mmCIF file of C-alpha atoms in Angstrom:
data_model
loop_
_atom_site.group_PDB
_atom_site.id
_atom_site.type_symbol
_atom_site.label_atom_id
_atom_site.label_comp_id
_atom_site.label_asym_id
_atom_site.label_seq_id
_atom_site.Cartn_x
_atom_site.Cartn_y
_atom_site.Cartn_z
ATOM 1 C CA MET X 1 -22.762 4.252 24.318
ATOM 2 C CA THR X 2 -20.562 6.091 21.870
ATOM 3 C CA THR X 3 -17.446 7.749 23.227
ATOM 4 C CA THR X 4 -15.244 10.347 21.569
ATOM 5 C CA ALA X 5 -11.811 11.363 22.799
ATOM 6 C CA THR X 6 -9.245 13.702 21.276
ATOM 7 C CA TYR X 7 -5.485 13.597 21.533
ATOM 8 C CA THR X 8 -2.794 15.916 20.245
ATOM 9 C CA VAL X 9 -0.012 13.928 18.612
ATOM 10 C CA LYS X 10 3.447 15.274 17.832
ATOM 11 C CA GLY X 11 5.683 14.237 14.965
ATOM 12 C CA MET X 12 3.332 13.403 12.111
ATOM 13 C CA THR X 13 4.617 15.019 8.918
ATOM 14 C CA CYS X 14 2.787 13.413 6.009
ATOM 15 C CA GLY X 15 -0.014 11.181 4.874
ATOM 16 C CA HIS X 16 2.055 8.075 5.595
ATOM 17 C CA CYS X 17 2.348 9.146 9.228
ATOM 18 C CA VAL X 18 -1.418 9.680 9.389
ATOM 19 C CA SER X 19 -1.992 6.180 7.987
ATOM 20 C CA SER X 20 0.338 4.626 10.560
ATOM 21 C CA VAL X 21 -1.436 6.308 13.468
ATOM 22 C CA LYS X 22 -4.879 5.417 12.110
ATOM 23 C CA GLU X 23 -3.838 1.794 11.679
ATOM 24 C CA GLU X 24 -2.320 1.344 15.149
ATOM 25 C CA VAL X 25 -5.013 3.243 17.048
ATOM 26 C CA GLY X 26 -7.711 1.492 15.025
ATOM 27 C CA GLU X 27 -6.464 -1.836 16.385
ATOM 28 C CA VAL X 28 -7.121 -0.861 20.026
ATOM 29 C CA PRO X 29 -10.082 -2.877 21.367
ATOM 30 C CA GLY X 30 -13.294 -0.844 21.427
ATOM 31 C CA VAL X 31 -12.106 1.748 18.902
ATOM 32 C CA THR X 32 -14.559 2.110 16.015
ATOM 33 C CA GLY X 33 -13.132 5.139 14.227
ATOM 34 C CA VAL X 34 -10.020 7.314 14.041
ATOM 35 C CA GLU X 35 -9.707 10.701 12.343
ATOM 36 C CA VAL X 36 -6.474 12.656 12.077
ATOM 37 C CA ASP X 37 -5.935 16.306 11.227
ATOM 38 C CA LEU X 38 -2.338 16.486 10.054
ATOM 39 C CA PRO X 39 -1.689 20.265 10.373
ATOM 40 C CA THR X 40 -2.788 20.381 14.014
ATOM 41 C CA GLY X 41 -1.912 16.817 15.024
ATOM 42 C CA LEU X 42 -5.410 16.377 16.411
ATOM 43 C CA VAL X 43 -6.468 12.722 16.590
ATOM 44 C CA THR X 44 -10.151 12.065 17.223
ATOM 45 C CA VAL X 45 -10.977 8.562 18.411
ATOM 46 C CA GLN X 46 -14.464 7.097 18.560
ATOM 47 C CA GLY X 47 -15.473 3.956 20.327
ATOM 48 C CA GLU X 48 -18.259 1.884 21.730
ATOM 49 C CA GLY X 49 -18.080 2.114 25.503
ATOM 50 C CA PRO X 50 -15.219 3.622 27.474
ATOM 51 C CA LEU X 51 -11.932 4.117 25.646
ATOM 52 C CA ASP X 52 -8.663 2.840 27.092
ATOM 53 C CA GLY X 53 -6.561 5.997 27.057
ATOM 54 C CA ALA X 54 -3.368 4.189 28.033
ATOM 55 C CA ALA X 55 -3.818 1.714 25.166
ATOM 56 C CA ILE X 56 -4.416 4.554 22.697
ATOM 57 C CA THR X 57 -1.333 6.424 23.894
ATOM 58 C CA ALA X 58 0.667 3.194 23.566
ATOM 59 C CA ALA X 59 -0.672 2.640 20.038
ATOM 60 C CA VAL X 60 0.425 6.139 19.009
ATOM 61 C CA LYS X 61 3.880 5.393 20.405
ATOM 62 C CA GLU X 62 3.933 2.052 18.569
ATOM 63 C CA ALA X 63 3.288 3.969 15.335
ATOM 64 C CA GLY X 64 6.336 6.089 16.146
ATOM 65 C CA TYR X 65 4.749 9.288 17.487
ATOM 66 C CA GLU X 66 3.948 10.898 20.810
ATOM 67 C CA VAL X 67 0.744 12.031 22.519
ATOM 68 C CA VAL X 68 1.470 15.487 23.905
ATOM 69 C CA SER X 69 -1.982 16.164 25.301
ATOM 70 C CA ALA X 70 -5.124 14.157 25.873
ATOM 71 C CA MET K 1 29.683 -1.073 -15.947
ATOM 72 C CA THR K 2 28.363 0.486 -12.764
ATOM 73 C CA THR K 3 26.589 3.809 -13.046
ATOM 74 C CA THR K 4 25.722 6.251 -10.272
ATOM 75 C CA ALA K 5 23.343 9.187 -10.654
ATOM 76 C CA THR K 6 22.065 11.654 -8.095
ATOM 77 C CA TYR K 7 18.766 13.489 -7.987
ATOM 78 C CA THR K 8 17.398 16.096 -5.627
ATOM 79 C CA VAL K 9 13.850 15.221 -4.636
ATOM 80 C CA LYS K 10 11.380 17.640 -3.067
ATOM 81 C CA GLY K 11 8.633 16.785 -0.599
ATOM 82 C CA MET K 12 9.967 13.874 1.443
ATOM 83 C CA THR K 13 9.285 14.541 5.125
ATOM 84 C CA CYS K 14 9.778 11.266 6.980
ATOM 85 C CA GLY K 15 11.030 7.705 6.858
ATOM 86 C CA HIS K 16 7.842 6.526 5.188
ATOM 87 C CA CYS K 17 8.484 8.929 2.316
ATOM 88 C CA VAL K 18 12.034 7.609 2.001
ATOM 89 C CA SER K 19 10.713 4.029 1.844
ATOM 90 C CA SER K 20 8.211 4.928 -0.879
ATOM 91 C CA VAL K 21 10.882 6.534 -3.056
ATOM 92 C CA LYS K 22 13.313 3.648 -2.518
ATOM 93 C CA GLU K 23 10.632 1.130 -3.442
ATOM 94 C CA GLU K 24 9.455 2.861 -6.633
ATOM 95 C CA VAL K 25 12.929 3.805 -7.906
ATOM 96 C CA GLY K 26 14.217 0.346 -7.013
ATOM 97 C CA GLU K 27 11.694 -1.148 -9.446
ATOM 98 C CA VAL K 28 13.133 0.730 -12.449
ATOM 99 C CA PRO K 29 14.896 -1.748 -14.759
ATOM 100 C CA GLY K 30 18.680 -1.654 -14.349
ATOM 101 C CA VAL K 31 18.606 -0.051 -10.898
ATOM 102 C CA THR K 32 20.591 -2.057 -8.358
ATOM 103 C CA GLY K 33 20.594 0.304 -5.389
ATOM 104 C CA VAL K 34 18.918 3.448 -4.059
ATOM 105 C CA GLU K 35 20.078 5.585 -1.152
ATOM 106 C CA VAL K 36 18.156 8.565 0.194
ATOM 107 C CA ASP K 37 19.343 11.377 2.466
ATOM 108 C CA LEU K 38 16.169 12.784 3.962
ATOM 109 C CA PRO K 39 17.444 16.185 5.225
ATOM 110 C CA THR K 40 18.845 17.169 1.824
ATOM 111 C CA GLY K 41 16.481 15.170 -0.406
ATOM 112 C CA LEU K 42 19.472 13.694 -2.202
ATOM 113 C CA VAL K 43 18.666 10.386 -3.907
ATOM 114 C CA THR K 44 21.630 8.357 -5.122
ATOM 115 C CA VAL K 45 20.819 5.671 -7.664
ATOM 116 C CA GLN K 46 23.170 2.900 -8.712
ATOM 117 C CA GLY K 47 22.730 0.621 -11.654
ATOM 118 C CA GLU K 48 24.335 -1.788 -14.033
ATOM 119 C CA GLY K 49 24.689 -0.054 -17.393
ATOM 120 C CA PRO K 50 23.142 3.278 -18.316
ATOM 121 C CA LEU K 51 20.316 4.540 -16.101
ATOM 122 C CA ASP K 52 17.016 5.671 -17.608
ATOM 123 C CA GLY K 53 16.696 9.149 -16.116
ATOM 124 C CA ALA K 54 13.152 9.632 -17.396
ATOM 125 C CA ALA K 55 12.039 6.353 -15.809
ATOM 126 C CA ILE K 56 13.659 7.324 -12.508
ATOM 127 C CA THR K 57 11.984 10.748 -12.536
ATOM 128 C CA ALA K 58 8.670 9.048 -13.313
ATOM 129 C CA ALA K 59 9.184 6.592 -10.436
ATOM 130 C CA VAL K 60 9.783 9.467 -8.011
ATOM 131 C CA LYS K 61 6.576 11.083 -9.245
ATOM 132 C CA GLU K 62 4.734 7.761 -8.873
ATOM 133 C CA ALA K 63 5.858 7.697 -5.223
ATOM 134 C CA GLY K 64 4.297 11.153 -4.819
ATOM 135 C CA TYR K 65 7.359 13.410 -4.957
ATOM 136 C CA GLU K 66 9.186 15.592 -7.438
ATOM 137 C CA VAL K 67 12.696 15.618 -8.875
ATOM 138 C CA VAL K 68 13.873 19.220 -8.717
ATOM 139 C CA SER K 69 17.369 18.649 -10.084
ATOM 140 C CA ALA K 70 19.218 15.777 -11.691
#
């Protein structure tokens, strides 16, 4: 089963920020892909099986940003 | 002889950008210190002996940004 979830993340300003979010979220167990649209802050996460939303939100915070809607 | 030069750099938006500029400019021969003020884009470079302005401008460009005044 492939799952896709989207999150709106606040605070990303440049490609370095995008890389940080991709790296941290990509390390969450079950996550197989992360795409980020910088202008809108939209983060699209793909995974095999159910995604752990709390872990993804925590990973975004670890990168230094904030999930404002999920 | 200690030399200090300041440059105004355009395009830095976050701490990652600051780190990139510090790293690249810090690798220029003769440079002993680099300070960056993100809100103003002011980059202060210290060195022993004369500083190679062209090399510093090139290092900023290598990091992905632009010197708009020196």
